[in-house]
PDB file of C-alpha atoms in Angstrom:
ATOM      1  CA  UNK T   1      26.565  44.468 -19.768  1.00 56.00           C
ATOM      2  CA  UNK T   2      23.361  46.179 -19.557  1.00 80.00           C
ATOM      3  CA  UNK T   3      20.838  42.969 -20.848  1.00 91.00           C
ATOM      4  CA  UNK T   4      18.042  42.965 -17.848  1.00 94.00           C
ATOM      5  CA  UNK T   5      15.574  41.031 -19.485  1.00 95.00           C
ATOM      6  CA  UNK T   6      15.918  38.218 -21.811  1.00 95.00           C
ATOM      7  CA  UNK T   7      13.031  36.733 -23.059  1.00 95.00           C
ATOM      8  CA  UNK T   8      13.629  32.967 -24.764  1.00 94.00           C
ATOM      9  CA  UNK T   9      10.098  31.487 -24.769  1.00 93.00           C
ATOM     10  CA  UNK T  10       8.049  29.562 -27.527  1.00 91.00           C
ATOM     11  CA  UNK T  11      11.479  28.778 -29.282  1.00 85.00           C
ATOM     12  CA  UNK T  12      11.121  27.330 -32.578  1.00 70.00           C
ATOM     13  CA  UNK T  13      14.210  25.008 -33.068  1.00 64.00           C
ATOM     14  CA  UNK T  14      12.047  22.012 -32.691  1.00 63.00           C
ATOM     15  CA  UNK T  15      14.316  18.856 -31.138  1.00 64.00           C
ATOM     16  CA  UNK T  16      17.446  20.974 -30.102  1.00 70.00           C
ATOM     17  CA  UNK T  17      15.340  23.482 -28.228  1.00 77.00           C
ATOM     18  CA  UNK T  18      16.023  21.567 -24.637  1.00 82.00           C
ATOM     19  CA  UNK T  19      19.947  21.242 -25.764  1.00 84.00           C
ATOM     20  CA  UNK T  20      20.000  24.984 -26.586  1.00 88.00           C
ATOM     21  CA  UNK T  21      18.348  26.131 -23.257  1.00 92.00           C
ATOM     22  CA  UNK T  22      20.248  23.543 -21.299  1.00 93.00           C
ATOM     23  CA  UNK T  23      23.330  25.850 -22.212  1.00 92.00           C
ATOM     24  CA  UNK T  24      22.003  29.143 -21.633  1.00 94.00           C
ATOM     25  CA  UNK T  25      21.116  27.849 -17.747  1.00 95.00           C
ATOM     26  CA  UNK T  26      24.568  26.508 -17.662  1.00 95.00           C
ATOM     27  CA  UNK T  27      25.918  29.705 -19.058  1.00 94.00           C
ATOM     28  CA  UNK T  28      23.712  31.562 -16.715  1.00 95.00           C
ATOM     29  CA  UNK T  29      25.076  29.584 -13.955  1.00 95.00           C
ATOM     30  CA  UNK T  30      27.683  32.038 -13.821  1.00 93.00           C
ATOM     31  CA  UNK T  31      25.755  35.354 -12.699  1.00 90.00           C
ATOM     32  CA  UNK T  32      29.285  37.211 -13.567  1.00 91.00           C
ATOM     33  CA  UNK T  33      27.959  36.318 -17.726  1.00 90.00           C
ATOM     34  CA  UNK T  34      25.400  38.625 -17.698  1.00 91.00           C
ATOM     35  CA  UNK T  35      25.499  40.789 -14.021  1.00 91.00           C
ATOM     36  CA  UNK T  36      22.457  43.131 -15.108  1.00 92.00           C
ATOM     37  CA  UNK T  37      20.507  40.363 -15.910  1.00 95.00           C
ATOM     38  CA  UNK T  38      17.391  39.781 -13.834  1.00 96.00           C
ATOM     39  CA  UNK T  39      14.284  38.292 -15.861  1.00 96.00           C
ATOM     40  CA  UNK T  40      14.426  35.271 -17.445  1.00 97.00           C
ATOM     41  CA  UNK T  41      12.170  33.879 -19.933  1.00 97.00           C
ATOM     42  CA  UNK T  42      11.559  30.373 -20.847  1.00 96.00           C
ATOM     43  CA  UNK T  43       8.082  29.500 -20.991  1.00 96.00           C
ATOM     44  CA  UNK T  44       6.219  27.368 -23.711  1.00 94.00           C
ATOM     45  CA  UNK T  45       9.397  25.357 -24.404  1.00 93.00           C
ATOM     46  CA  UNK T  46       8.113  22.110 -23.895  1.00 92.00           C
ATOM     47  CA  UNK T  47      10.582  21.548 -20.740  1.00 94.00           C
ATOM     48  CA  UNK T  48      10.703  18.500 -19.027  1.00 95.00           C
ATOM     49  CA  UNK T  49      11.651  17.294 -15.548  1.00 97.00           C
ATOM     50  CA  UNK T  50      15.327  16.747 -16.662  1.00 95.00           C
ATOM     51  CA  UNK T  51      16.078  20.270 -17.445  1.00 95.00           C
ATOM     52  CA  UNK T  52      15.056  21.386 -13.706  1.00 97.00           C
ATOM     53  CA  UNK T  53      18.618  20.172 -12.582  1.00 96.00           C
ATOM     54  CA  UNK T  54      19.778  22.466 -15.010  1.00 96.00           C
ATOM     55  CA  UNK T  55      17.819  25.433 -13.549  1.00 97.00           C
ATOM     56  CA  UNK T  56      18.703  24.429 -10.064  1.00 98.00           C
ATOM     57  CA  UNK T  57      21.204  24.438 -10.219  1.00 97.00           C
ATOM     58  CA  UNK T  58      21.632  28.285 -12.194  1.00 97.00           C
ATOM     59  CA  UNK T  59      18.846  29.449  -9.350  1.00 97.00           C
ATOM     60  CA  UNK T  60      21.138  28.445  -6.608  1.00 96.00           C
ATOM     61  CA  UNK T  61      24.342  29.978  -7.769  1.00 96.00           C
ATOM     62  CA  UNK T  62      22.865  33.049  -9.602  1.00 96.00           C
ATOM     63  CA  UNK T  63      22.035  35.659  -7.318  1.00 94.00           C
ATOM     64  CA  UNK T  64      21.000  38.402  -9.894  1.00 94.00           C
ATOM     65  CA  UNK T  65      18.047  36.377 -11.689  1.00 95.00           C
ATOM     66  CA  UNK T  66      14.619  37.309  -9.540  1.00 95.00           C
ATOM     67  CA  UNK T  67      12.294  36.731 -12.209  1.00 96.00           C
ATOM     68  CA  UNK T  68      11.700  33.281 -13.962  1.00 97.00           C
ATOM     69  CA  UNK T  69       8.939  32.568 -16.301  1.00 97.00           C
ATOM     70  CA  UNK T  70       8.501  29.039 -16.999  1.00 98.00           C
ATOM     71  CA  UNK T  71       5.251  28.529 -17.702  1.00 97.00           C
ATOM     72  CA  UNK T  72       3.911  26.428 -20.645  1.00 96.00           C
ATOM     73  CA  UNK T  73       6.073  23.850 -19.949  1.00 96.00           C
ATOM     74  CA  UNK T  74       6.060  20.494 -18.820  1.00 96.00           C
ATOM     75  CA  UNK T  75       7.135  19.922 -15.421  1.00 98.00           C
ATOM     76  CA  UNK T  76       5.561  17.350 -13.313  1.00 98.00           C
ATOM     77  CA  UNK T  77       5.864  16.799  -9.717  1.00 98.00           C
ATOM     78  CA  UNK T  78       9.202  14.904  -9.743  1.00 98.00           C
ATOM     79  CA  UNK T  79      10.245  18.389 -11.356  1.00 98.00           C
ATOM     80  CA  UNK T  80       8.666  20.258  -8.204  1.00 98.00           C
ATOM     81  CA  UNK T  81      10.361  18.034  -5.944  1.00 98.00           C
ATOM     82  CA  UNK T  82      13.559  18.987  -7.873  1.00 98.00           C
ATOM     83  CA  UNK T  83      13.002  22.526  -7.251  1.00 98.00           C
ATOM     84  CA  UNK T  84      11.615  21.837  -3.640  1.00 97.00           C
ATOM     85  CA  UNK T  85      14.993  20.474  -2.350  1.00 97.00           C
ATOM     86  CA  UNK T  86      16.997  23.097  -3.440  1.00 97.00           C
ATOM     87  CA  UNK T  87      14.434  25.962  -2.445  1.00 96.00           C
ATOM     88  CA  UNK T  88      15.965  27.547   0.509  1.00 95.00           C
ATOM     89  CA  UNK T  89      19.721  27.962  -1.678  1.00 96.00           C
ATOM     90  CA  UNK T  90      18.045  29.989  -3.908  1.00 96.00           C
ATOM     91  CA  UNK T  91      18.368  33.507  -2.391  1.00 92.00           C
ATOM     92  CA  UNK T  92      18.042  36.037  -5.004  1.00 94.00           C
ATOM     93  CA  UNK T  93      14.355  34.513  -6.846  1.00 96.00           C
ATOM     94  CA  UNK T  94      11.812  37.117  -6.467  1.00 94.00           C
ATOM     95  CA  UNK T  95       9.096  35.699  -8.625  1.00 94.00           C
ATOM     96  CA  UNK T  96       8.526  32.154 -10.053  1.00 96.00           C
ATOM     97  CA  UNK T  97       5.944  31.668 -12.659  1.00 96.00           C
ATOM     98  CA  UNK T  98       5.089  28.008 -13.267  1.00 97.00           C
ATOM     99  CA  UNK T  99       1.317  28.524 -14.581  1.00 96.00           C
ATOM    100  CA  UNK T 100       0.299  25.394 -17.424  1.00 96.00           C
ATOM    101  CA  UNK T 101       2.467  22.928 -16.568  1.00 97.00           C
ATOM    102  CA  UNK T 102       1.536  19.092 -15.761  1.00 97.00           C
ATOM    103  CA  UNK T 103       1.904  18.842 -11.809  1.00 97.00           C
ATOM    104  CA  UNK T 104      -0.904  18.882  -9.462  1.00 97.00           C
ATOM    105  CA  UNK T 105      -1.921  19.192  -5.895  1.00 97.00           C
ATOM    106  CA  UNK T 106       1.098  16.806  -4.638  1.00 98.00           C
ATOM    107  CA  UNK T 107       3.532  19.543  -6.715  1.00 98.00           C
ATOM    108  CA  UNK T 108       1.952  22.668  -4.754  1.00 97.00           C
ATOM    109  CA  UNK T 109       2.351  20.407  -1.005  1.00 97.00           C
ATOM    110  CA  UNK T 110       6.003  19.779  -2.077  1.00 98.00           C
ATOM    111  CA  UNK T 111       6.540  23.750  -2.483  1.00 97.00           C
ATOM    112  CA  UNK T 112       3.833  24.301   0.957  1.00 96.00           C
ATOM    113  CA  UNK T 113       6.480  21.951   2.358  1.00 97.00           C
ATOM    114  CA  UNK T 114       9.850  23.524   1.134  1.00 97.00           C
ATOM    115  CA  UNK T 115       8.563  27.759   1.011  1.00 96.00           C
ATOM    116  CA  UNK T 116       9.537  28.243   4.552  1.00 93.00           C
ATOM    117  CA  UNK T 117      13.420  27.279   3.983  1.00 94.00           C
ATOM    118  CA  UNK T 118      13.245  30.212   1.708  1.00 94.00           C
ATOM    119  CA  UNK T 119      12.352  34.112   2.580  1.00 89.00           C
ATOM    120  CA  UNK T 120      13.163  35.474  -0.286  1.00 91.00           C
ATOM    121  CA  UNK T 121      10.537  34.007  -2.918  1.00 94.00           C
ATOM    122  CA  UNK T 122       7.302  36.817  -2.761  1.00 90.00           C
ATOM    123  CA  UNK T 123       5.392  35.073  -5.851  1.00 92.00           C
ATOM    124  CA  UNK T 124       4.993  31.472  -7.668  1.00 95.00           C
ATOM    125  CA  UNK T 125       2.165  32.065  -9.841  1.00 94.00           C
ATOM    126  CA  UNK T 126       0.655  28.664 -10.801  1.00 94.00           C
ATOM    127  CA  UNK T 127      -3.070  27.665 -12.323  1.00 93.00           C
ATOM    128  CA  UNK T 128      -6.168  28.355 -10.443  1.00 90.00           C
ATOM    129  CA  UNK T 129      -6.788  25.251  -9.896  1.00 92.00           C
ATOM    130  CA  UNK T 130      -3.672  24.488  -7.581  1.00 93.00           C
ATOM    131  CA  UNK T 131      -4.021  28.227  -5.812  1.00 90.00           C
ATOM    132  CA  UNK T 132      -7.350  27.494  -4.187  1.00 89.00           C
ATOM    133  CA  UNK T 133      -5.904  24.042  -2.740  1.00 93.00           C
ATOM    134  CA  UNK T 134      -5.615  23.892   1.284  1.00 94.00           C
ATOM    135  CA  UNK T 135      -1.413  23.309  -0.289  1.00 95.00           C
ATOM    136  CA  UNK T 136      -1.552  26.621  -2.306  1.00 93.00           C
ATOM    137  CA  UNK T 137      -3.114  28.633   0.585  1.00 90.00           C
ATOM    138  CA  UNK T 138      -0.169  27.549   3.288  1.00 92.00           C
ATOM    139  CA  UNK T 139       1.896  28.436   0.342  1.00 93.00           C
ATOM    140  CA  UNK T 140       0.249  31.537  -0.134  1.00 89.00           C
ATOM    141  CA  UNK T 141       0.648  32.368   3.361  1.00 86.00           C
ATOM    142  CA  UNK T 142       4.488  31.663   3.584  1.00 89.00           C
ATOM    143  CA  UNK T 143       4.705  33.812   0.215  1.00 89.00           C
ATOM    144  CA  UNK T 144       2.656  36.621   1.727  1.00 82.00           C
ATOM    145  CA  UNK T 145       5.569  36.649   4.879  1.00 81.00           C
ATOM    146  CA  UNK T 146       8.568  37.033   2.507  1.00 84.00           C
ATOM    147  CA  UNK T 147       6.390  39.585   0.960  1.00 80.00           C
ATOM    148  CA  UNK T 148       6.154  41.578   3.739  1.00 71.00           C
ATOM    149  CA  UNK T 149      10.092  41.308   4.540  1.00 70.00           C
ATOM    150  CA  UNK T 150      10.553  38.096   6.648  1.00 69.00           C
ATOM    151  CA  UNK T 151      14.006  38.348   5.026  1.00 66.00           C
ATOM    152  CA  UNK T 152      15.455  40.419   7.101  1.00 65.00           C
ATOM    153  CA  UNK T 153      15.603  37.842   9.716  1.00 59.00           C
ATOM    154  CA  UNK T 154      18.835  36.623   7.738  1.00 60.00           C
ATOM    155  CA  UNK T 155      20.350  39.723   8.864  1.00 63.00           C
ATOM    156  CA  UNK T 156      22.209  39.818  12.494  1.00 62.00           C
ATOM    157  CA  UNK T 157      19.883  40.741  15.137  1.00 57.00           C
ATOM    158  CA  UNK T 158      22.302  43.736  16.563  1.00 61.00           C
ATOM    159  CA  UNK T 159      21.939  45.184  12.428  1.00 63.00           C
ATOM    160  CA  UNK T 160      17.881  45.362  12.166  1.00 62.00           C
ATOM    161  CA  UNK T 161      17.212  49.435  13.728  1.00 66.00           C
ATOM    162  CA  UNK T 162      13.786  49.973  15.514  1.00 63.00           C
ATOM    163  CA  UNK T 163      13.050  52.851  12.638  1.00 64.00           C
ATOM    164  CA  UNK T 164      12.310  49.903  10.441  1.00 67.00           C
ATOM    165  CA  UNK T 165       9.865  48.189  11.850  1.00 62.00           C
ATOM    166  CA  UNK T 166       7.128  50.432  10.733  1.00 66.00           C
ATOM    167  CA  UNK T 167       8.299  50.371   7.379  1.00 68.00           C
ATOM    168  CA  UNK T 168       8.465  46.375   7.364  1.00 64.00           C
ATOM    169  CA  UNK T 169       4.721  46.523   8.490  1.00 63.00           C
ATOM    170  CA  UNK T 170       3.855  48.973   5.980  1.00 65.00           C
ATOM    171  CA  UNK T 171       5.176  47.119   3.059  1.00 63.00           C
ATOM    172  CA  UNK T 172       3.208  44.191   4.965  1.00 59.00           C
ATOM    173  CA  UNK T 173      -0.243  45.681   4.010  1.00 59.00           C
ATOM    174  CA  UNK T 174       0.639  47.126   0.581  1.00 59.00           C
ATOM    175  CA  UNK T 175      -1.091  45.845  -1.711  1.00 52.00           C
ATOM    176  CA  UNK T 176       0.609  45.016  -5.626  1.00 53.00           C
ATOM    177  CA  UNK T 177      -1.601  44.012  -8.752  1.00 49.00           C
ATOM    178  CA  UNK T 178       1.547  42.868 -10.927  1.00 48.00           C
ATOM    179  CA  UNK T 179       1.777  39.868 -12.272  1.00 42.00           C
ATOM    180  CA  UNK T 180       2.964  36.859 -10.376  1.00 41.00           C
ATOM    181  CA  UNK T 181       1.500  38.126  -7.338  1.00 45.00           C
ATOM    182  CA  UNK T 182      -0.707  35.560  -6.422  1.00 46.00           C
ATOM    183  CA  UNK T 183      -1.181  36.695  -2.677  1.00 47.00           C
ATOM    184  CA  UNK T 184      -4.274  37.323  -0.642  1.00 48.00           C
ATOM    185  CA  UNK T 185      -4.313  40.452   0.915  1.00 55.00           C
ATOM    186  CA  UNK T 186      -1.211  40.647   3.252  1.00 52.00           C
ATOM    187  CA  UNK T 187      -1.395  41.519   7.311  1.00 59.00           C
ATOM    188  CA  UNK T 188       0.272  42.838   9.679  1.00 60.00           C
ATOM    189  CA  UNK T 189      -0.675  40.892  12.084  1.00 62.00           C
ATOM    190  CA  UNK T 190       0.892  38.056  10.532  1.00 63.00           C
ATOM    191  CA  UNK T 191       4.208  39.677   9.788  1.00 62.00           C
ATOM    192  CA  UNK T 192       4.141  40.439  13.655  1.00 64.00           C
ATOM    193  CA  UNK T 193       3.371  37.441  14.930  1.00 63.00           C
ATOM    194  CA  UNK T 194       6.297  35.352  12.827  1.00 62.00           C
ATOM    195  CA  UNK T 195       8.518  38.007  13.906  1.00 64.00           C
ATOM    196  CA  UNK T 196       7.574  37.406  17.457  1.00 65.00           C
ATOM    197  CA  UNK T 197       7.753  33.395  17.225  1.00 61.00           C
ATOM    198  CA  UNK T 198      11.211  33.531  15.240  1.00 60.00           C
ATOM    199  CA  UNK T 199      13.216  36.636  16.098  1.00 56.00           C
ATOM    200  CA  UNK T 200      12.352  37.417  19.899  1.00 49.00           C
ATOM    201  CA  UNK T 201      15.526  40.002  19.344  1.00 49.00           C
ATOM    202  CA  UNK T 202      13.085  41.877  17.884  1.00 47.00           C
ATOM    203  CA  UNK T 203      11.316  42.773  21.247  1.00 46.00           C
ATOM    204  CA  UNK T 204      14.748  44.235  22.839  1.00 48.00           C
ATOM    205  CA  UNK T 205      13.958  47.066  21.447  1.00 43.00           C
TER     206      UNK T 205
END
């Protein structure tokens, strides 16, 4: 199957619309349905805190998926909190895009809270508003680490090769303007010093 992208948003079939999307997560559940599939859709549906479950529960068994677009919805924060406590099982989002939905400053302190179970999330776009928050910036911060390749802490200690350290602090300070990327300017000093704190392996070398 070669479908990469599937793009479901501002559906028109009025009261069925959560029913309908409720069974593509289910369906999508299963990343062996549609392998190639890695951007997902689903903003401006009118979504509501019971269909997080739902995508839960397809972000923590799908592996493939690294883009999801639900903005336009209408999550709140019991929604966030939803997503919050499954966070760190979710190890194949890239980029979450929850811009124009109904939660607010207690939504981005449940994420602030839950981002560092997680080092594979880079982005979670979100209004404004919420970004500039003393919540959004810790998030920010945590997002700008998994950016610069925090992940490879999951891998054995004895696996990670000196050679790569320069490129992990490279990709550190590169800078991206595409969309989701709500990150200040990444540094390497930061990168280093988590590395430091959490993976003293890394100074055998």
């Amino acid at each position: 199957n070669t479908l990469v992208s599937l793009n479901i948003g501002f559906l028109a079939f009025g009261a069925g619309r959560e029913v309908g999307l409720t069974t593509v997560f289910e369906c999508l559940s299963d990343e062996n349905r549609i392998p190639a599939l890695t951007i997902l859709q689903v903003g401006g549906n009118n979504l509501r805190d019971e269909s997080m479950e739902h995508i839960v529960t397809m972000l923590t068994q799908n592996k493939s998926l690294i883009h999801l677009d639900l903005s336009e919805n209408r999550f709140t924060n019991e929604g966030i909190r939803l997503l919050g406590n499954h966070l760190g099982r979710m190890s194949g989002l890239r980029v979450l895009d929850m811009e124009a939905n109904r939660f607010d400053e207690q939504g981005v302190e449940i994420l602030a809270e839950a981002i560092p179970s997680n080092k594979t999330i880079e982005a979670i776009e979100m209004d404004d508003s919420l970004v500039d928050t003393s919540a959004g910036r810790i998030l920010r911060y945590h997002l700008d680490l998994n950016w610069g390749g925090q992940r490879i802490l999951l891998q054995p200690p004895e696996s990670i090769a000196l050679s790569l350290w320069p490129s992990i602090l490279a990709r550190a300070n590169h800078w991206t303007e595409e969309k989701g990327m709500l990150q200040r300017q990444p540094k390497a000093s930061d990168i280093l010093l988590f590395f430091l704190r959490n993976g003293p392996f890394s100074l055998q070398h």
